[in-house]
Amino acid sequence: MGQGVSGTLFSWFCEQHNLDFIVIDNVPANSPSKTAAGLINPVTGRRVVTVWMDDIIIPFAENTYRQIGTKLGIEAISKMDIVDFFPNPFMKESFLKKMSQQAPYISLSKDEHYWNEHFNYEFGTGIIEPAYIVHLQQLLPAWRQYLITHNKFINQVFDFNKLVVSDYGVQYENIEADAVIFCDGVEGNANPYFSLLPFALNKGEAIIIEAPALPGGHIYKKSMTLVPFGEPGIFWAGTNYIWDFDDDLPTDAFRKYTEQNLSNWLKVPFKITDHKAAVRPATVERRPFVGMHPVYRNAGILNGMGTKGCSLAPYFAWQLVQHLVLQTPIEKEADVARHTRILSRTQP
Ligand SMILES: Cc1cc2nc3c(=O)[nH]c(=O)nc-3n(C[C@H](O)[C@H](O)[C@H](O)COP(=O)(O)OP(=O)(O)OC[C@H]3O[C@@H](n4cnc5c(N)ncnc54)[C@H](O)[C@@H]3O)c2cc1C
């Protein structure tokens, strides 16, 4: 259940393994997968630390999105560099220190002044590469259309009252199956089978701008990130992390802050065309939830992607399908079995 990036990748690998399946999703106007920039960044944070399992997860993701793109006749992923504008001398120093330790993915720009025509900046730029953009705005509807054409999609709110999970399989209305896999993102926090897991939901926002004079083909980063978004001249600008929130709506504060920031940073004209917000299905340990329920063994989960659904979902969707078909183990840190004690208290 669910067709965000997790459900898309999970159903893709079901199809690759010739499994019989059906996807149920209520196609909301707003979800994190519809709000995300789609960025895969190999490093993270102020100290430009290489991300978890980068050498396995990132090449796997690139390869998978390219295969899906070929099948659907779309460009599902693009490779780009990130131009990292140092906001102050300390950040530059930290970047240089990391470079001196032979850290992968990072280098210094050859020409410090290259971006003077487009941006205001004082402390030079670094380069992070390769990075990727997953074109979720094209990929998700194209995959949904493919599923609809092959009678594998139901547009509906999944009703847990109609689900029976037994030791022999699952029944949902007139559908009988071996298993149900929940890829329900932030709603997983209220899912009667998995709500006890330590989710740590947080809200994020983005502004969409039109800036026709800004070159595409690069991602730009200073105190925010600017990502080419779908069409030429359109950029996604974000984001923030709000831990205490009452709703998933855009806030005036973010819009004002971002507009001000962009006005200071960009030398080229821009116009705001949209403002989005959604809640990320993040987890306390910053690791996904992947695998089958320890008590209700035919109910499984692929969730907890946090800020990194685009890079994590392909590999862990594949691992989960492999686990279902061949009983191969799931990566320990991601395996939901680490929460067996908590999940044993489940009362759906
Ligand atoms: C502002 C912002 C920026 C982000 N930027 C990036 C980025 O650049 N790169 C990156 O990798 N990640 C990014 N993320 C995080 C990324 O969006 C998430 O990791 C990812 O979208 C999670 O995908 P998912 O499929 O697990 O969940 P979701 O996207 O939440 O999908 C779950 C799906 O299940 C459906 N569903 C749930 N319950 C039911 C039900 N009862 N019945 C029917 N359907 C149901 C929902 O409608 C939805 O379609 C960003 C998030 C935000 C908020």
Coordinates of N, CA and C and ligand atoms in Angstrom, one line a residue, residues 1-7 24-28 31-33 35-40 156-158 160 183-187 204-206 236 239 278-281 302-303 305-311, ligand 1:
M1 N 0.8 -1.2 0.0 CA 0.0 0.0 0.0 C 0.9 1.3 0.0
G2 N 0.5 2.3 -0.8 CA 1.2 3.5 -0.9 C 2.0 3.6 -2.2
Q3 N 2.0 4.7 -2.9 CA 2.8 4.9 -4.1 C 3.5 6.2 -4.1
G4 N 4.2 6.4 -3.0 CA 5.3 7.5 -3.0 C 6.5 6.8 -3.6
V5 N 7.7 7.4 -3.3 CA 8.9 6.8 -3.9 C 9.1 5.4 -3.4
S6 N 8.8 5.1 -2.1 CA 9.0 3.7 -1.6 C 8.1 2.7 -2.3
G7 N 6.8 3.0 -2.4 CA 5.8 2.1 -3.0 C 6.1 1.9 -4.5
I24 N -2.3 0.0 -3.8 CA -3.4 0.8 -3.4 C -2.9 2.2 -2.9
D25 N -3.4 3.3 -3.4 CA -2.9 4.6 -3.0 C -4.1 5.6 -3.3
N26 N -4.2 6.5 -2.4 CA -5.3 7.5 -2.5 C -4.9 8.7 -3.3
V27 N -3.7 8.7 -3.9 CA -3.2 9.8 -4.8 C -3.5 11.2 -4.2
P28 N -2.8 11.5 -3.1 CA -3.1 12.8 -2.5 C -2.4 13.9 -3.3
S31 N 2.2 15.1 -0.8 CA 2.9 14.1 0.0 C 4.4 14.5 -0.1
P32 N 5.2 13.9 0.8 CA 6.6 14.3 0.7 C 7.2 13.9 -0.6
S33 N 6.8 12.8 -1.2 CA 7.3 12.4 -2.5 C 6.9 13.4 -3.6
T35 N 6.7 16.7 -2.9 CA 7.2 18.0 -2.4 C 8.7 18.0 -2.5
A36 N 9.3 16.8 -2.5 CA 10.8 16.7 -2.5 C 11.5 17.2 -3.8
A37 N 12.7 17.7 -3.6 CA 13.5 18.1 -4.7 C 14.0 16.9 -5.6
G38 N 14.1 15.8 -4.9 CA 14.6 14.6 -5.6 C 16.1 14.5 -5.6
L39 N 16.7 15.2 -4.7 CA 18.2 15.3 -4.7 C 18.8 14.1 -4.0
I40 N 19.8 13.5 -4.7 CA 20.7 12.5 -4.0 C 22.1 13.2 -3.9
Q156 N -7.7 4.6 -3.9 CA -8.6 4.4 -2.8 C -7.8 4.6 -1.5
V157 N -8.6 5.1 -0.5 CA -8.0 5.2 0.9 C -8.0 3.7 1.4
F158 N -6.9 3.2 1.8 CA -6.8 1.9 2.4 C -7.5 1.8 3.7
F160 N -8.1 -0.1 7.1 CA -7.5 -1.2 7.9 C -8.6 -2.1 8.4
C183 N 3.8 0.9 2.5 CA 4.8 1.9 2.0 C 4.0 3.2 2.2
D184 N 3.5 3.4 3.4 CA 2.5 4.5 3.6 C 3.1 5.8 4.2
G185 N 4.4 5.9 4.2 CA 5.1 7.1 4.5 C 4.7 7.6 5.9
V186 N 4.4 8.9 5.9 CA 4.1 9.5 7.2 C 2.8 8.9 7.9
E187 N 1.9 8.4 7.1 CA 0.7 7.7 7.7 C 1.1 6.5 8.5
G204 N 8.7 19.9 6.3 CA 9.7 20.6 5.5 C 8.9 21.4 4.4
E205 N 9.5 22.5 4.0 CA 8.9 23.4 3.0 C 9.8 23.7 1.8
A206 N 9.2 24.0 0.7 CA 10.0 24.4 -0.4 C 9.2 25.5 -1.2
W236 N 13.6 24.6 -7.6 CA 13.1 24.2 -6.2 C 14.0 24.9 -5.2
T239 N 15.5 23.9 2.2 CA 14.3 23.6 2.9 C 14.4 23.9 4.4
A278 N 5.3 19.5 3.4 CA 4.9 18.1 3.7 C 5.7 17.6 4.9
V279 N 5.2 16.5 5.4 CA 5.9 15.9 6.6 C 6.7 14.7 6.2
R280 N 8.0 14.7 6.6 CA 8.9 13.7 6.3 C 8.7 12.5 7.2
P281 N 8.7 11.3 6.7 CA 8.6 10.1 7.5 C 10.0 9.7 8.1
L302 N 8.0 -0.8 4.4 CA 9.1 -0.1 3.7 C 8.9 1.3 4.0
N303 N 9.5 1.9 5.0 CA 9.2 3.2 5.4 C 10.4 3.8 6.1
M305 N 12.0 6.7 5.5 CA 13.1 7.1 4.6 C 13.6 8.5 4.9
G306 N 12.9 9.2 5.8 CA 13.4 10.5 6.3 C 13.7 11.5 5.2
T307 N 14.9 12.0 5.2 CA 15.2 13.1 4.2 C 15.8 12.5 3.0
K308 N 15.9 11.1 2.9 CA 16.7 10.5 1.8 C 15.9 9.4 1.1
G309 N 14.6 9.6 0.9 CA 13.8 8.6 0.2 C 14.4 8.2 -1.2
C310 N 14.9 9.2 -1.9 CA 15.3 8.9 -3.3 C 16.5 8.0 -3.4
S311 N 17.4 8.1 -2.4 CA 18.6 7.3 -2.4 C 18.4 6.0 -1.7
Ligands
LIG1 C1 10.4 19.7 1.7 C2 11.0 18.3 1.5 C3 12.1 18.1 0.7 C4 12.6 16.8 0.5 N1 13.7 16.7 -0.4 C5 14.2 15.5 -0.6 C6 15.2 15.3 -1.5 O1 15.7 16.2 -2.2 N2 15.8 14.0 -1.7 C7 15.3 12.9 -1.0 O2 15.7 11.8 -1.2 N3 14.2 13.1 -0.1 C8 13.7 14.3 0.1 N4 12.7 14.5 1.0 C9 12.2 13.3 1.7 C10 11.3 12.4 0.8 O3 10.3 13.2 0.4 C11 10.8 11.2 1.6 O4 11.9 10.5 2.1 C12 10.0 10.3 0.7 O5 9.1 11.0 -0.1 C13 9.3 9.2 1.5 O6 8.6 8.5 0.5 P1 7.6 7.4 0.9 O7 7.1 6.8 -0.3 O8 8.2 6.5 1.9 O9 6.4 8.2 1.6 P2 5.3 9.2 1.0 O10 5.8 10.0 0.0 O11 4.6 9.8 2.2 O12 4.3 8.2 0.2 C14 3.3 7.4 0.9 C15 2.1 7.2 0.0 O13 1.2 6.3 0.7 C16 -0.1 6.8 0.6 N5 -0.9 6.4 1.7 C17 -0.6 6.5 3.0 N6 -1.7 6.0 3.7 C18 -2.6 5.6 2.8 C19 -3.9 5.0 2.9 N7 -4.5 4.7 4.1 N8 -4.6 4.7 1.8 C20 -4.1 4.9 0.6 N9 -2.8 5.5 0.4 C21 -2.1 5.8 1.5 C22 0.1 8.3 0.5 O14 -1.0 8.9 0.0 C23 1.4 8.5 -0.3 O15 1.1 8.5 -1.7 C24 12.1 15.7 1.2 C25 10.9 15.9 2.0 C26 10.4 17.2 2.1 C27 9.2 17.3 3.0

